[in-house]
Amino acid sequence: KQEVTQIPAALSVPEGENLVLNCSFTDSAIYNLQWFRQDPGKGLTSLLLIQSSQREQTSGRLNASLDKSSGRSTLYIAASQPGDSATYLCAVRREKSSGDKLTFGTGTRLAVRP
Amino acid sequence: ETGVTQTPRHLVMGMTNKKSLKCEQHLGHNAMYWYKQSAKKPLELMFVYNFKEQTENNSVPSRFSPECPNSSHLFLHLHTLQPEDSALYLCASSRGTSGSADTQYFGPGTRLTVL
């Protein structure tokens, strides 16, 4: 059974700092991995999706990497801003033939202090 | 605004009540999902519908009953719930072509409290 772990569970940093969020998964037979952002009381917003054949994806100040063989992904946030404060979730999708099931981690709650 | 709406946003119900959660997507997608998000636990997939057919039931108790009348609407009918069912219930949709790299788009969720 796939298990997804995110470390740290919570993080508080001053504005402007670069930071790394970690995600690990136990079964490397994944189709893709996705990073989401969740604001309090709201749904999830997709940030980046990395296919299993890719090593990284970038969007603005965000960069996500994937090492499928070691079961790890990182989300790098450059020059953090207070507006980045949210919970960040990673999720892995099973292999293509198994449909659309996503397995989520418990998230990292990020607070960026002004 | 994500294009996926959920009503109600908040719901308080007793254990003997019957209520329904509604989800609607305006994205032209063919797959819809129900997730449960409990405090300090990962999101748990409950049900998946593809082209109105249920393709996944993740061992969900029968007190939760999904209904998908068309590709744009998804309901979750609730009856005789337990206090441990209190959680944020999230709906999502995606294009629905099996095995594709499509992203799931989430609604804002319904915060359910069972007394």
GROMACS .gro file of N, CA, C and O in nm, chain A residues 4 31-32 34 36 38 41-46 49 51 89 93-94 96-106, chain B residues 9 31 33 35 37 40-43 45 50 56 58 88 90 94 96-104 106-108:
model
  224
    4VAL      N    1   0.253   0.811   0.175
    4VAL     CA    2   0.321   0.937   0.141
    4VAL      C    3   0.345   1.015   0.269
    4VAL      O    4   0.252   1.037   0.348
   31TYR      N    5   0.277   0.705  -1.153
   31TYR     CA    6   0.259   0.762  -1.286
   31TYR      C    7   0.299   0.909  -1.287
   31TYR      O    8   0.360   0.956  -1.380
   32ASN      N    9   0.261   0.980  -1.184
   32ASN     CA   10   0.307   1.118  -1.169
   32ASN      C   11   0.292   1.162  -1.023
   32ASN      O   12   0.238   1.089  -0.940
   34GLN      N   13   0.212   1.521  -0.781
   34GLN     CA   14   0.155   1.655  -0.788
   34GLN      C   15   0.172   1.726  -0.655
   34GLN      O   16   0.156   1.664  -0.548
   36PHE      N   17   0.016   2.041  -0.430
   36PHE     CA   18  -0.102   2.125  -0.416
   36PHE      C   19  -0.078   2.225  -0.304
   36PHE      O   20   0.000   2.202  -0.212
   38GLN      N   21  -0.318   2.438  -0.014
   38GLN     CA   22  -0.450   2.450   0.046
   38GLN      C   23  -0.448   2.566   0.145
   38GLN      O   24  -0.373   2.565   0.242
   41GLY      N   25  -0.967   2.659   0.520
   41GLY     CA   26  -1.108   2.656   0.487
   41GLY      C   27  -1.139   2.648   0.339
   41GLY      O   28  -1.254   2.666   0.299
   42LYS      N   29  -1.037   2.620   0.259
   42LYS     CA   30  -1.059   2.618   0.114
   42LYS      C   31  -1.013   2.486   0.055
   42LYS      O   32  -0.949   2.404   0.122
   43GLY      N   33  -1.045   2.467  -0.072
   43GLY     CA   34  -1.004   2.346  -0.141
   43GLY      C   35  -0.858   2.354  -0.182
   43GLY      O   36  -0.783   2.443  -0.143
   44LEU      N   37  -0.817   2.257  -0.264
   44LEU     CA   38  -0.678   2.247  -0.306
   44LEU      C   39  -0.659   2.314  -0.442
   44LEU      O   40  -0.747   2.305  -0.528
   45THR      N   41  -0.543   2.376  -0.458
   45THR     CA   42  -0.506   2.434  -0.586
   45THR      C   43  -0.380   2.363  -0.633
   45THR      O   44  -0.281   2.356  -0.561
   46SER      N   45  -0.384   2.312  -0.756
   46SER     CA   46  -0.267   2.243  -0.810
   46SER      C   47  -0.157   2.343  -0.842
   46SER      O   48  -0.181   2.447  -0.903
   49LEU      N   49   0.280   1.958  -1.153
   49LEU     CA   50   0.263   1.815  -1.177
   49LEU      C   51   0.387   1.765  -1.249
   49LEU      O   52   0.430   1.825  -1.349
   51GLN      N   53   0.560   1.433  -1.429
   51GLN     CA   54   0.544   1.297  -1.478
   51GLN      C   55   0.658   1.211  -1.426
   51GLN      O   56   0.767   1.261  -1.395
   89LEU      N   57   0.056   2.019   0.002
   89LEU     CA   58   0.032   1.875  -0.002
   89LEU      C   59   0.096   1.816  -0.126
   89LEU      O   60   0.090   1.876  -0.234
   93ARG      N   61   0.013   0.959  -0.804
   93ARG     CA   62  -0.087   0.883  -0.878
   93ARG      C   63  -0.030   0.746  -0.911
   93ARG      O   64   0.085   0.736  -0.952
   94ARG      N   65  -0.112   0.645  -0.892
   94ARG     CA   66  -0.069   0.510  -0.926
   94ARG      C   67  -0.039   0.499  -1.074
   94ARG      O   68  -0.073   0.586  -1.152
   96LYS      N   69  -0.038   0.415  -1.464
   96LYS     CA   70  -0.138   0.451  -1.563
   96LYS      C   71  -0.254   0.354  -1.570
   96LYS      O   72  -0.369   0.394  -1.577
   97SER      N   73  -0.226   0.227  -1.561
   97SER     CA   74  -0.331   0.129  -1.581
   97SER      C   75  -0.427   0.120  -1.464
   97SER      O   76  -0.528   0.053  -1.471
   98SER      N   77  -0.393   0.187  -1.355
   98SER     CA   78  -0.473   0.172  -1.234
   98SER      C   79  -0.571   0.284  -1.211
   98SER      O   80  -0.627   0.294  -1.103
   99GLY      N   81  -0.588   0.369  -1.309
   99GLY     CA   82  -0.689   0.472  -1.293
   99GLY      C   83  -0.637   0.598  -1.228
   99GLY      O   84  -0.519   0.624  -1.225
  100ASP      N   85  -0.729   0.675  -1.174
  100ASP     CA   86  -0.696   0.811  -1.134
  100ASP      C   87  -0.675   0.829  -0.985
  100ASP      O   88  -0.687   0.939  -0.934
  101LYS      N   89  -0.646   0.726  -0.910
  101LYS     CA   90  -0.638   0.742  -0.766
  101LYS      C   91  -0.512   0.818  -0.726
  101LYS      O   92  -0.402   0.786  -0.766
  102LEU      N   93  -0.533   0.921  -0.643
  102LEU     CA   94  -0.424   0.997  -0.584
  102LEU      C   95  -0.408   0.957  -0.439
  102LEU      O   96  -0.508   0.946  -0.367
  103THR      N   97  -0.284   0.938  -0.394
  103THR     CA   98  -0.255   0.916  -0.253
  103THR      C   99  -0.183   1.038  -0.201
  103THR      O  100  -0.078   1.076  -0.253
  104PHE      N  101  -0.240   1.098  -0.096
  104PHE     CA  102  -0.190   1.225  -0.043
  104PHE      C  103  -0.104   1.205   0.079
  104PHE      O  104  -0.122   1.110   0.157
  105GLY      N  105  -0.012   1.300   0.099
  105GLY     CA  106   0.058   1.313   0.226
  105GLY      C  107  -0.024   1.398   0.321
  105GLY      O  108  -0.130   1.451   0.285
  106THR      N  109   0.024   1.411   0.444
  106THR     CA  110  -0.049   1.488   0.546
  106THR      C  111  -0.022   1.638   0.536
  106THR      O  112  -0.088   1.716   0.601
  123ARG      N  113  -2.148   2.501   0.239
  123ARG     CA  114  -2.009   2.514   0.282
  123ARG      C  115  -1.989   2.462   0.424
  123ARG      O  116  -1.880   2.414   0.458
  145ALA      N  117  -1.482   1.317  -1.506
  145ALA     CA  118  -1.455   1.240  -1.385
  145ALA      C  119  -1.478   1.329  -1.264
  145ALA      O  120  -1.441   1.447  -1.264
  147TYR      N  121  -1.489   1.324  -0.809
  147TYR     CA  122  -1.434   1.252  -0.694
  147TYR      C  123  -1.491   1.310  -0.564
  147TYR      O  124  -1.512   1.431  -0.554
  149TYR      N  125  -1.357   1.324  -0.163
  149TYR     CA  126  -1.250   1.300  -0.069
  149TYR      C  127  -1.297   1.341   0.071
  149TYR      O  128  -1.376   1.433   0.087
  151GLN      N  129  -1.130   1.479   0.433
  151GLN     CA  130  -1.010   1.532   0.497
  151GLN      C  131  -1.037   1.551   0.645
  151GLN      O  132  -1.108   1.643   0.685
  154LYS      N  133  -0.537   1.610   1.084
  154LYS     CA  134  -0.410   1.539   1.102
  154LYS      C  135  -0.404   1.406   1.027
  154LYS      O  136  -0.322   1.321   1.061
  155LYS      N  137  -0.489   1.388   0.927
  155LYS     CA  138  -0.483   1.269   0.843
  155LYS      C  139  -0.471   1.312   0.697
  155LYS      O  140  -0.516   1.420   0.660
  156PRO      N  141  -0.414   1.227   0.613
  156PRO     CA  142  -0.410   1.260   0.470
  156PRO      C  143  -0.550   1.261   0.410
  156PRO      O  144  -0.640   1.195   0.463
  157LEU      N  145  -0.564   1.332   0.302
  157LEU     CA  146  -0.690   1.323   0.226
  157LEU      C  147  -0.714   1.178   0.189
  157LEU      O  148  -0.625   1.108   0.142
  159LEU      N  149  -0.939   0.929  -0.048
  159LEU     CA  150  -1.034   0.915  -0.159
  159LEU      C  151  -1.150   0.828  -0.114
  159LEU      O  152  -1.131   0.722  -0.054
  164ASN      N  153  -1.647   0.807  -1.333
  164ASN     CA  154  -1.598   0.838  -1.467
  164ASN      C  155  -1.715   0.823  -1.563
  164ASN      O  156  -1.774   0.715  -1.572
  170GLU      N  157  -1.462   0.361  -0.848
  170GLU     CA  158  -1.385   0.334  -0.726
  170GLU      C  159  -1.473   0.359  -0.605
  170GLU      O  160  -1.542   0.462  -0.597
  172ASN      N  161  -1.373   0.329  -0.212
  172ASN     CA  162  -1.257   0.298  -0.129
  172ASN      C  163  -1.300   0.246   0.008
  172ASN      O  164  -1.263   0.304   0.111
  202LEU      N  165  -1.379   1.766   0.666
  202LEU     CA  166  -1.398   1.848   0.546
  202LEU      C  167  -1.414   1.753   0.428
  202LEU      O  168  -1.328   1.668   0.405
  204LEU      N  169  -1.430   1.710   0.038
  204LEU     CA  170  -1.388   1.781  -0.083
  204LEU      C  171  -1.432   1.705  -0.207
  204LEU      O  172  -1.420   1.583  -0.214
  208SER      N  173  -1.187   1.601  -1.299
  208SER     CA  174  -1.077   1.598  -1.395
  208SER      C  175  -1.133   1.557  -1.530
  208SER      O  176  -1.249   1.518  -1.541
  210GLY      N  177  -1.086   1.302  -1.708
  210GLY     CA  178  -1.145   1.170  -1.700
  210GLY      C  179  -1.095   1.071  -1.803
  210GLY      O  180  -1.139   0.958  -1.806
  211THR      N  181  -1.001   1.109  -1.887
  211THR     CA  182  -0.945   1.012  -1.982
  211THR      C  183  -0.847   0.927  -1.904
  211THR      O  184  -0.746   0.974  -1.854
  212SER      N  185  -0.878   0.800  -1.891
  212SER     CA  186  -0.806   0.712  -1.800
  212SER      C  187  -0.657   0.709  -1.830
  212SER      O  188  -0.614   0.694  -1.943
  213GLY      N  189  -0.578   0.728  -1.727
  213GLY     CA  190  -0.434   0.719  -1.741
  213GLY      C  191  -0.369   0.844  -1.792
  213GLY      O  192  -0.249   0.850  -1.806
  214SER      N  193  -0.445   0.946  -1.818
  214SER     CA  194  -0.383   1.070  -1.868
  214SER      C  195  -0.324   1.147  -1.751
  214SER      O  196  -0.347   1.117  -1.636
  215ALA      N  197  -0.248   1.249  -1.785
  215ALA     CA  198  -0.181   1.328  -1.681
  215ALA      C  199  -0.268   1.443  -1.635
  215ALA      O  200  -0.217   1.546  -1.597
  216ASP      N  201  -0.399   1.427  -1.637
  216ASP     CA  202  -0.483   1.542  -1.607
  216ASP      C  203  -0.487   1.573  -1.458
  216ASP      O  204  -0.485   1.484  -1.374
  217THR      N  205  -0.493   1.702  -1.433
  217THR     CA  206  -0.496   1.755  -1.298
  217THR      C  207  -0.638   1.746  -1.243
  217THR      O  208  -0.735   1.763  -1.317
  218GLN      N  209  -0.650   1.721  -1.114
  218GLN     CA  210  -0.780   1.728  -1.048
  218GLN      C  211  -0.800   1.868  -0.995
  218GLN      O  212  -0.711   1.927  -0.933
  220PHE      N  213  -1.021   2.106  -0.746
  220PHE     CA  214  -1.096   2.084  -0.623
  220PHE      C  215  -1.194   2.198  -0.596
  220PHE      O  216  -1.167   2.314  -0.627
  221GLY      N  217  -1.305   2.161  -0.532
  221GLY     CA  218  -1.397   2.260  -0.479
  221GLY      C  219  -1.350   2.306  -0.342
  221GLY      O  220  -1.253   2.255  -0.288
  222PRO      N  221  -1.422   2.403  -0.282
  222PRO     CA  222  -1.381   2.458  -0.153
  222PRO      C  223  -1.412   2.368  -0.035
  222PRO      O  224  -1.362   2.392   0.075
   0.00000   0.00000   0.00000
